[in-house]
mmCIF file of C-alpha atoms in Angstrom:
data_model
loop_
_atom_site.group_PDB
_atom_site.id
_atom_site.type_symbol
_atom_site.label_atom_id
_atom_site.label_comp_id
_atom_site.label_asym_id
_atom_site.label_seq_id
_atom_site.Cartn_x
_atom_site.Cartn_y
_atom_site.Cartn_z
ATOM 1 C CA UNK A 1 85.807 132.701 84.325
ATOM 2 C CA UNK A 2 87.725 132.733 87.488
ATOM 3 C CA UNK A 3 90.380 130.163 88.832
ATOM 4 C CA UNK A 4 87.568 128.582 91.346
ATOM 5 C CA UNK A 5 84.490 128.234 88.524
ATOM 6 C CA UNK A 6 87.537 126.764 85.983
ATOM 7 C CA UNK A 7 88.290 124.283 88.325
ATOM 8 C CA UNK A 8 84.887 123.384 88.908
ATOM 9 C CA UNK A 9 84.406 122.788 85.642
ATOM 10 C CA UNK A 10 87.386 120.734 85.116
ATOM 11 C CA UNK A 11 85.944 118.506 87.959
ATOM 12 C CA UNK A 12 82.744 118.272 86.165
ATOM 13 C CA UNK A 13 84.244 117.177 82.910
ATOM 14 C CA UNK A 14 87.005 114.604 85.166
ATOM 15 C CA UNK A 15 84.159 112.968 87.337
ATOM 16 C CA UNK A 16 81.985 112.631 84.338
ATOM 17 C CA UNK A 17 84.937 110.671 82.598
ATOM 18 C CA UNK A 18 85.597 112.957 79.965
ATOM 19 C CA UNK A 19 89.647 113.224 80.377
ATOM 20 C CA UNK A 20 90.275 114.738 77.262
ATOM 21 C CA UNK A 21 87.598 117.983 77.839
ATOM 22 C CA UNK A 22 89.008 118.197 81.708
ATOM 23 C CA UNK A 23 92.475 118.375 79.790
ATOM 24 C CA UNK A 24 91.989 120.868 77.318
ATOM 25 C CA UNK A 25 90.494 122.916 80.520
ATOM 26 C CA UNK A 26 93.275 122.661 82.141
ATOM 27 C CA UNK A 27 95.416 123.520 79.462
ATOM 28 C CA UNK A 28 93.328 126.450 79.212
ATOM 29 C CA UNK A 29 93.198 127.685 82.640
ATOM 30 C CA UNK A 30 97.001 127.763 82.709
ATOM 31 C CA UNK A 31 97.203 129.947 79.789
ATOM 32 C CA UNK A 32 94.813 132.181 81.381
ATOM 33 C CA UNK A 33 96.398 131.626 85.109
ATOM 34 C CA UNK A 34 99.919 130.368 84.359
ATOM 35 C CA UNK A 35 101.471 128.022 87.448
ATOM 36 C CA UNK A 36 98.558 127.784 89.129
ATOM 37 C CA UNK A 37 99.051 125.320 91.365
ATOM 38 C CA UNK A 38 96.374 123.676 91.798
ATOM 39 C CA UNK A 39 95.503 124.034 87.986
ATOM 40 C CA UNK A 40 98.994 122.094 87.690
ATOM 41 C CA UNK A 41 97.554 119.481 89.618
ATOM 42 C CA UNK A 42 94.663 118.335 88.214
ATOM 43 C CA UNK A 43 96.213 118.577 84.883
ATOM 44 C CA UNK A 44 99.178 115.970 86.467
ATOM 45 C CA UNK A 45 96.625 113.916 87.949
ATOM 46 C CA UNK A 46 94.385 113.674 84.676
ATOM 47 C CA UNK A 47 97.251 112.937 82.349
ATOM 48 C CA UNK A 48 98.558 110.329 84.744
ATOM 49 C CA UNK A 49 95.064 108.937 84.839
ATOM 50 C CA UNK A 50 94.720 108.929 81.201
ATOM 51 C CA UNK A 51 97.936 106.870 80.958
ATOM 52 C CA UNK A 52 96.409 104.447 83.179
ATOM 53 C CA UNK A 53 93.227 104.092 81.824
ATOM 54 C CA UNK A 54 94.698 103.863 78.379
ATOM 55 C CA UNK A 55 97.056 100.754 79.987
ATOM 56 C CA UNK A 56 94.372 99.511 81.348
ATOM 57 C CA UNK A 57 92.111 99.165 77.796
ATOM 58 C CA UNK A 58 94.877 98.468 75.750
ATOM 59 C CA UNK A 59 94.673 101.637 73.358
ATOM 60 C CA UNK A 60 98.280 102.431 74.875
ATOM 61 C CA UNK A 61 98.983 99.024 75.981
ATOM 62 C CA UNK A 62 102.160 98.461 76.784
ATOM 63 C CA UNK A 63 104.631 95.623 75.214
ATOM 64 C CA UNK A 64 104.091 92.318 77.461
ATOM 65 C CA UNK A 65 107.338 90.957 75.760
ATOM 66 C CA UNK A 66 106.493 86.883 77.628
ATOM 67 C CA UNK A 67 110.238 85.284 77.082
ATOM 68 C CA UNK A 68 109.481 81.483 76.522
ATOM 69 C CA UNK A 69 110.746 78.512 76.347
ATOM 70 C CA UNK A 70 109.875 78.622 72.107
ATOM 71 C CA UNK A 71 110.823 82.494 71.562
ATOM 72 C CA UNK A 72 109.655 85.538 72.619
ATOM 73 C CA UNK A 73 106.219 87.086 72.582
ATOM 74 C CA UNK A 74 106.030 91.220 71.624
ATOM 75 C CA UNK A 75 102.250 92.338 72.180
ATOM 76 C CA UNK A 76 101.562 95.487 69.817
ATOM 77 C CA UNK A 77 102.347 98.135 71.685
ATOM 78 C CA UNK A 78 102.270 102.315 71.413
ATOM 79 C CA UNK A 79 105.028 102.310 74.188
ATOM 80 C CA UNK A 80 106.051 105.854 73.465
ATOM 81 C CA UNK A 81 102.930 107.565 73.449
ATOM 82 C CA UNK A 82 101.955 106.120 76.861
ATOM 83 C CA UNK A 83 105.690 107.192 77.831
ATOM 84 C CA UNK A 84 105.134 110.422 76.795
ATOM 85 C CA UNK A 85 101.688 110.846 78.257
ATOM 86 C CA UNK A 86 103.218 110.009 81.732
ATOM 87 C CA UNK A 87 106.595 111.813 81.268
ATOM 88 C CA UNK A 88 104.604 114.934 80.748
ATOM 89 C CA UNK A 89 102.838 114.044 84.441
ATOM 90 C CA UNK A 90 105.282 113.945 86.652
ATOM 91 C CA UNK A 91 106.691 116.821 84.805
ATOM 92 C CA UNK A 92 103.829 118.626 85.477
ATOM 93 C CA UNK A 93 103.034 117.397 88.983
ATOM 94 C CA UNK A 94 106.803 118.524 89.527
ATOM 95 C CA UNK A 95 106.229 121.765 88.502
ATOM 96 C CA UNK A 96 103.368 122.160 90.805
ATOM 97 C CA UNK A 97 105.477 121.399 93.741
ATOM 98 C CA UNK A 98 108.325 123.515 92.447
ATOM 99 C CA UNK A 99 105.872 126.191 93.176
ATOM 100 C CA UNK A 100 106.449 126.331 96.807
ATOM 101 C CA UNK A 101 102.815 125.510 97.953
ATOM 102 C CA UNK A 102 103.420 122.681 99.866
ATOM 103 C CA UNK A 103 100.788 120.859 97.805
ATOM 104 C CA UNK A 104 100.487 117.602 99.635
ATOM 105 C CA UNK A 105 98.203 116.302 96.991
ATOM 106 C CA UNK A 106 100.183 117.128 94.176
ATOM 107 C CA UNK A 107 103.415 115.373 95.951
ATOM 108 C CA UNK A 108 101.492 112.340 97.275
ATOM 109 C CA UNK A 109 100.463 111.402 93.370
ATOM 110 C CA UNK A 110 103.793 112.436 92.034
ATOM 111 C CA UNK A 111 105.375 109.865 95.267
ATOM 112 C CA UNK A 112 103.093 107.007 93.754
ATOM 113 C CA UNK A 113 104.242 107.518 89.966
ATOM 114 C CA UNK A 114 107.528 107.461 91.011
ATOM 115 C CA UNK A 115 107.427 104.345 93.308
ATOM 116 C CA UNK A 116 106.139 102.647 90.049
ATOM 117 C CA UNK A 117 109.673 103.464 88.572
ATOM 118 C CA UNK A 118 112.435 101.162 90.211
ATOM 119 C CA UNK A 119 114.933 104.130 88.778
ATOM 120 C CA UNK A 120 112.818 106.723 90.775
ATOM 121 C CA UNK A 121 112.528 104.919 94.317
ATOM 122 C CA UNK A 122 114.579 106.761 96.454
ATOM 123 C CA UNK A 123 113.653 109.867 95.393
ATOM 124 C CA UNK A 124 109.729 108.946 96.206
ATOM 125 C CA UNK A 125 111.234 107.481 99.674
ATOM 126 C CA UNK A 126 112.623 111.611 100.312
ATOM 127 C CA UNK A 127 109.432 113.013 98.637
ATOM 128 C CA UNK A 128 106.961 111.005 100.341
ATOM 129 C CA UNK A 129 108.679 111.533 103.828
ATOM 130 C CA UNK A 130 108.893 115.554 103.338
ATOM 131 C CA UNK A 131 104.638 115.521 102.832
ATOM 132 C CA UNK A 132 104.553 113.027 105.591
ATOM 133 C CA UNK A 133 105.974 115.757 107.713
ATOM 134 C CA UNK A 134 103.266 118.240 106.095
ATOM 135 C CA UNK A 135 100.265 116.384 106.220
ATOM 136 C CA UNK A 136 101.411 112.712 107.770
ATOM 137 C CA UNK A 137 97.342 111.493 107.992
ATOM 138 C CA UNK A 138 96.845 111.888 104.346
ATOM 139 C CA UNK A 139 95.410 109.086 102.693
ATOM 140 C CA UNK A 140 98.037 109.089 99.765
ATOM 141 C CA UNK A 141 101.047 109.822 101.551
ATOM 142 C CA UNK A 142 100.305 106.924 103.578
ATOM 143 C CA UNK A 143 99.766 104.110 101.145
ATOM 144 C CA UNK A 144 102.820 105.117 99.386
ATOM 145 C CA UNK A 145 104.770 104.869 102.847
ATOM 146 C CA UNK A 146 103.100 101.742 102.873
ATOM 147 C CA UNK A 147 104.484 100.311 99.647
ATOM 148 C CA UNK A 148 108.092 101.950 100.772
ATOM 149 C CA UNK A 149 107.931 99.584 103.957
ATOM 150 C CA UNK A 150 106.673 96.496 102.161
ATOM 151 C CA UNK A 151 109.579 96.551 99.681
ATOM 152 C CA UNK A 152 112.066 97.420 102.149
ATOM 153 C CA UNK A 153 110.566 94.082 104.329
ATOM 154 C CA UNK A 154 109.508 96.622 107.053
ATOM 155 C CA UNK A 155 106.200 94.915 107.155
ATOM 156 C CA UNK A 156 104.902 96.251 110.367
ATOM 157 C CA UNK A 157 105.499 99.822 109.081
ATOM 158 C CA UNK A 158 103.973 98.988 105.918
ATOM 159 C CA UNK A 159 100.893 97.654 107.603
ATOM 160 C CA UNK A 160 100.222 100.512 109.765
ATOM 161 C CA UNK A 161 100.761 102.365 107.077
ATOM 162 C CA UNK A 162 98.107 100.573 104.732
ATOM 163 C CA UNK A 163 95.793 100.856 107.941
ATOM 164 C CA UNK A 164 96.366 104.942 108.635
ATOM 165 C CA UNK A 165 95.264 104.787 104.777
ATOM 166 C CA UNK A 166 92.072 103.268 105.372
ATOM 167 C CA UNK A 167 91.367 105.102 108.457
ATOM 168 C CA UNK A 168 91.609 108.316 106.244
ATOM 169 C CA UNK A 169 89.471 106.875 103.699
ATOM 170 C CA UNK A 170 87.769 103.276 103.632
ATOM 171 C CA UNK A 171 87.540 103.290 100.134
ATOM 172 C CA UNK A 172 90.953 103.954 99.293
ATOM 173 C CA UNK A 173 92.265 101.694 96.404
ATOM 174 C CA UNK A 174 94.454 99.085 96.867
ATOM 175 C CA UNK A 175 94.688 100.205 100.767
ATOM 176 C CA UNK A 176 92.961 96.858 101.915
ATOM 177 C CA UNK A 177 94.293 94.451 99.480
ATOM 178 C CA UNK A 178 97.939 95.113 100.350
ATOM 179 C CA UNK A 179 96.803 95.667 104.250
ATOM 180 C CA UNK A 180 96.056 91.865 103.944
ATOM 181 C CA UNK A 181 99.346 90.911 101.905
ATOM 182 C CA UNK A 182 101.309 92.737 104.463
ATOM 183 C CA UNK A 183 99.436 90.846 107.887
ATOM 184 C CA UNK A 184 99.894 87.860 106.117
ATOM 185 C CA UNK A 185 103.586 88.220 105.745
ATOM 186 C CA UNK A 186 103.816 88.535 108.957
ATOM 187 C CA UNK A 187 102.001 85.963 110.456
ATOM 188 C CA UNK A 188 101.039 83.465 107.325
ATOM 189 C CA UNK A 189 98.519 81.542 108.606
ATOM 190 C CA UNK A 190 96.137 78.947 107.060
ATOM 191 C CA UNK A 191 96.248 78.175 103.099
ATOM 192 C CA UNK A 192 97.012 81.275 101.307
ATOM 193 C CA UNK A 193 93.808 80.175 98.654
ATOM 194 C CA UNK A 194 91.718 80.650 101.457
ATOM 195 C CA UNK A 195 93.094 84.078 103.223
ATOM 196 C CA UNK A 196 92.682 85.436 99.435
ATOM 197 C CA UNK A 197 89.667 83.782 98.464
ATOM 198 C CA UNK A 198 87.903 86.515 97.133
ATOM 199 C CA UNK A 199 90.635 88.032 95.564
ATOM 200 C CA UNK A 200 89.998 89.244 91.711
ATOM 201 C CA UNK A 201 92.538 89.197 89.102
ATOM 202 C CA UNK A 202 92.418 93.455 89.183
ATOM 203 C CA UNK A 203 93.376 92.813 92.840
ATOM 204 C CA UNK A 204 96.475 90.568 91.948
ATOM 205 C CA UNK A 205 97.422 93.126 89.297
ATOM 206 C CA UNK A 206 97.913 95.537 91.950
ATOM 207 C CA UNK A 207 100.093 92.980 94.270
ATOM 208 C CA UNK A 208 102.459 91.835 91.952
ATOM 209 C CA UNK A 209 104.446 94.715 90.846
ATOM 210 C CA UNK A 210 104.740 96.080 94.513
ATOM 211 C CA UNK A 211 106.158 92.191 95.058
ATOM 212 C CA UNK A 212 108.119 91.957 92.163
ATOM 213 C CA UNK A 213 110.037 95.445 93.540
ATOM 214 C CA UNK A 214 110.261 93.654 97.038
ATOM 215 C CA UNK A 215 111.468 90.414 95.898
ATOM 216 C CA UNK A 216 114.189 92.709 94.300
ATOM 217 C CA UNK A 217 115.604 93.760 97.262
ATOM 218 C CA UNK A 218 118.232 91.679 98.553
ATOM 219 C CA UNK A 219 118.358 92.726 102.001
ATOM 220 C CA UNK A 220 115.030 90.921 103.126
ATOM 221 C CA UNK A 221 115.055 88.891 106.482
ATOM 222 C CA UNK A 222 114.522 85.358 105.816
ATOM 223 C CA UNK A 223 111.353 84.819 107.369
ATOM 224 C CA UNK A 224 110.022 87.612 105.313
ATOM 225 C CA UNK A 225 111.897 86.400 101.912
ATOM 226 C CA UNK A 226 110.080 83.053 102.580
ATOM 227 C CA UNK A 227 106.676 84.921 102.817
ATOM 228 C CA UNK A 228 107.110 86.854 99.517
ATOM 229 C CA UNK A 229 108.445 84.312 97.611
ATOM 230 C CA UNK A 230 105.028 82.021 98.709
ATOM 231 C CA UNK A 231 102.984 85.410 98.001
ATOM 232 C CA UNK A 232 104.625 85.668 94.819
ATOM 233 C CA UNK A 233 104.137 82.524 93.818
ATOM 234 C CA UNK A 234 100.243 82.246 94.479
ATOM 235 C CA UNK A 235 99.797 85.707 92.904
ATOM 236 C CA UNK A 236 101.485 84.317 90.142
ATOM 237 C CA UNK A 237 99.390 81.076 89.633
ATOM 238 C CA UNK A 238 96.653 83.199 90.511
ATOM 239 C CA UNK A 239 96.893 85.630 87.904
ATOM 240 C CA UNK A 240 98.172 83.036 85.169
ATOM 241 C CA UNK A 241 95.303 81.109 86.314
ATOM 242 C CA UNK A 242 92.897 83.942 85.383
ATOM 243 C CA UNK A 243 94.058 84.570 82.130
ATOM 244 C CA UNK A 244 93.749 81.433 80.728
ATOM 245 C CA UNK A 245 90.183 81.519 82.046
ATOM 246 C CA UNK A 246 89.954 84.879 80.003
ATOM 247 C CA UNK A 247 91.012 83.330 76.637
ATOM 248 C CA UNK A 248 90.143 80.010 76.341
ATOM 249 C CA UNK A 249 87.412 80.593 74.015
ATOM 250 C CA UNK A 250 86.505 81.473 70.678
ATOM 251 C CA UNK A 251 85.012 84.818 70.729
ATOM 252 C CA UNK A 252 87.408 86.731 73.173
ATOM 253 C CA UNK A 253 86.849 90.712 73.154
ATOM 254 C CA UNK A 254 90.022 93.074 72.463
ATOM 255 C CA UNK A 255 89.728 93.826 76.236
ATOM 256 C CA UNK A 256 90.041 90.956 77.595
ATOM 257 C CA UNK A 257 93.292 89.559 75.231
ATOM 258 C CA UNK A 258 94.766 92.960 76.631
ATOM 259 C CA UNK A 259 93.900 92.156 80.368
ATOM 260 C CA UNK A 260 95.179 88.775 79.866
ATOM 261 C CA UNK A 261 98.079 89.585 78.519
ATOM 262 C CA UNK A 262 98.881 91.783 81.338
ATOM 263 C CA UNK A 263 98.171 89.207 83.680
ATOM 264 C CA UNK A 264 100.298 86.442 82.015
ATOM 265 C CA UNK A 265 103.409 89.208 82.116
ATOM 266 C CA UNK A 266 102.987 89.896 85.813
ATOM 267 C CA UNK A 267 102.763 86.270 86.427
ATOM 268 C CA UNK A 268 105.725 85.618 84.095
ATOM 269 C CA UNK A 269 108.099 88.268 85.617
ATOM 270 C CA UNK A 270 107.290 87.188 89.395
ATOM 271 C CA UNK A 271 107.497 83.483 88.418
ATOM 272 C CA UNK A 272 108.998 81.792 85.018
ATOM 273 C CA UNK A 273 108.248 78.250 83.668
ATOM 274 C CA UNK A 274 104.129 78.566 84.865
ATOM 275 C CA UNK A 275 102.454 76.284 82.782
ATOM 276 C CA UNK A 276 99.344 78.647 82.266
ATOM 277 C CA UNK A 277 101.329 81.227 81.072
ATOM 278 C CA UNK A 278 102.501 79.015 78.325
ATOM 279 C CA UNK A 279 98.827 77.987 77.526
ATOM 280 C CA UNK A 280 97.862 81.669 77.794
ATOM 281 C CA UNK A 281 100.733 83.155 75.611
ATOM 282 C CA UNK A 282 99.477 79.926 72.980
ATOM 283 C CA UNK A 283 96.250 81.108 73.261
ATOM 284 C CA UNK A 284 97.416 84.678 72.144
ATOM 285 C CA UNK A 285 99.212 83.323 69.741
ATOM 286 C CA UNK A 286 96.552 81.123 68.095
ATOM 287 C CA UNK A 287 94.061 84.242 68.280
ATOM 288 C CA UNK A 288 96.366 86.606 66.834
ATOM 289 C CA UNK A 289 97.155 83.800 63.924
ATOM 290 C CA UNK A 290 100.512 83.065 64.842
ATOM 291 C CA UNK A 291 99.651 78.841 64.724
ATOM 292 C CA UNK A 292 103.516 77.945 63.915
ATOM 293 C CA UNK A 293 104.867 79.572 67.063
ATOM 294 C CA UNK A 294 101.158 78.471 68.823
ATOM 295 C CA UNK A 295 102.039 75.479 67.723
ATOM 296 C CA UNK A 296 105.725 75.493 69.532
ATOM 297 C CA UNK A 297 103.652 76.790 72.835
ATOM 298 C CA UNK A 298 101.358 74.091 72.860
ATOM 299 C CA UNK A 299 103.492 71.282 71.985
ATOM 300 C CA UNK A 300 105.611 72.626 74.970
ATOM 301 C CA UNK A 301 102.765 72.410 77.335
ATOM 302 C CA UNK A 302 101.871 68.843 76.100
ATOM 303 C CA UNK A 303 105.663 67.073 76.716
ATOM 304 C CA UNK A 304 105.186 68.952 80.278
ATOM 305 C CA UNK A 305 101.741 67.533 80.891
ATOM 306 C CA UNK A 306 100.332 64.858 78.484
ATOM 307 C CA UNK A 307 96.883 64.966 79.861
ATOM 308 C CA UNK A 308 96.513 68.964 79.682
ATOM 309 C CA UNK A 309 93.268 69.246 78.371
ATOM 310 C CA UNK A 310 93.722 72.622 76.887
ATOM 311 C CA UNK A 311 96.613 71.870 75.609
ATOM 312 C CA UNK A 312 95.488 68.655 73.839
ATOM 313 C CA UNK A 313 93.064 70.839 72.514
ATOM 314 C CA UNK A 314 94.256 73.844 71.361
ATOM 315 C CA UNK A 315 97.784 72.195 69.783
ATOM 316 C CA UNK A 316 95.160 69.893 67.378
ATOM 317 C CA UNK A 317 93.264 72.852 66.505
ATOM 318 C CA UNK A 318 96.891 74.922 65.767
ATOM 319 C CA UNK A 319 98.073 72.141 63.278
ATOM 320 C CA UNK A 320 94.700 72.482 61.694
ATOM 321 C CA UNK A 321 93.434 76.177 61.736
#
């Protein structure tokens, strides 16, 4: 089989979902074609995706560790597996580059991993301005320049940026969502509920991380500070908001205590004291039959708010399980 039909096989087992086959393909095809670039890259961009995915479901979910007012709250958590799975893809989207190629692809996925990484920021601010120079319409490149501007407060950059992105592909994700956060810190107009009315939760989960980097810089000018501490807060209450929604109820899937548990520790970390991200962590807690510490969460949310309905609720039913 030749490099071209092996990577048109790995792209049939990839689009067809099935990381692990377009893995051991890959893994295959460079033992057969060693440093093969663009071998390298698909085998970057699949384990990075199956880190992701595996986030995402909660089979390598990683520790939401909620720090609350009645103790701290460790999720279960394979931490190092889904470390290792992404170590070994920017190692191997490094060594793809390394090769000399100038493969724009490979750089612009290994300048998005790395932006993730507060550590590894200014070395995707270099690498994502070296395959600007290469290829400066690509799609990739410029949503990561986008996300370089936001958190540096450069939000007319940024927007352009997020626009160029879409221009280069409509359906880019993320591209539109954080074109709107950035034309809104710019100009906020109107109630912020209404300019994001349609928002999801999976579209808040992509906004606060990028905010929580931004809000770490301390360089912002003040009008902008102002902005991203308002975004942050209504992505917080947002995503709080959502989780609560997610598992208030008695027959909750595995999913869904693993999405909102992700979305009470984004809300947490952009915004402490929420009262919905007490009631969420209780209703964790109660689920996962911790009632003495769901007990502590809900008695917490009571002497806050007397009248909170959940609560009321949910702190009778933890005394009484």
């Amino acid at each position: 089989m030749s490099v071209t039909e092996k990577l048109a096989a790995i792209a049939v087992a990839r689009d067809g979902g099935d990381f692990d086959a377009a893995v051991s393909l890959c893994q295959q095809g460079l033992d057969e074609f060693p440093g093969d670039p663009d071998m390298l890259f698909d085998l970057g961009g699949l384990l990075l995706a199956q880190y992701r995915q595996g986030v995402q479901d909660g089979t390598l979910s990683e520790a939401f560790n909620l720090p609350l007012a009645f103790g701290e709250l460790d999720f279960p958590a394979t931490v190092s597996v889904a470390a290792s799975l992404k170590t070994e893809a920017l190692r191997t989207l490094e060594h793809c580059i390394s090769k000399g190629t100038d493969h724009v692809d490979a750089a612009a996925l290994l300048g998005l991993a790395l932006i993730d990484c507060e550590e590894t920021f200014g070395e995707a601010i270099g690498l994502l301005h070296r395959a600007s120079a290469v290829d400066p319409g690509h799609q990739s490149i410029q949503y990561g320049l986008g996300i370089l501007g936001l958190v540096q407060g450069q939000c007319a950059g940024a927007h352009a940026a997020f626009s160029n992105a879409l221009a280069a592909d409509p359906a880019m994700p993320g591209a539109e969502i954080m074109q709107r956060v950035t034309a809104y810190a710019m100009a906020p107009t109107g109630a912020m509920t209404e300019a994001f009315a349609d928002l999801e939760h999976d579209d808040y989960l992509i906004i606060a991380p990028i905010l929580r980097m931004a809000l770490g810089n301390t360089n912002l000018p003040d009008d902008i500070q102002t902005s991203y501490d308002n975004l942050a807060s209504h992505t917080a209450t947002q995503l709080a908001a959502a989780a609560v929604r997610m598992l208030d109820g008695d027959d909750v899937a595995s999913t869904a205590m693993s999405i909102g548990g992700r979305c009470l520790s984004q809300a947490n970390q952009l915004v402490g004291g929420l009262t919905d991200v007490t009631i969420g962590a209780g209703l964790i807690l109660f689920k996962t039959v911790n009632f003495e510490l769901a007990v502590m969460a809900f008695e917490s949310v009571v002497a806050a708010d007397p009248d909170n309905e959940i609560g009321n609720r949910m702190l009778e039913r933890s005394r009484r399980p």
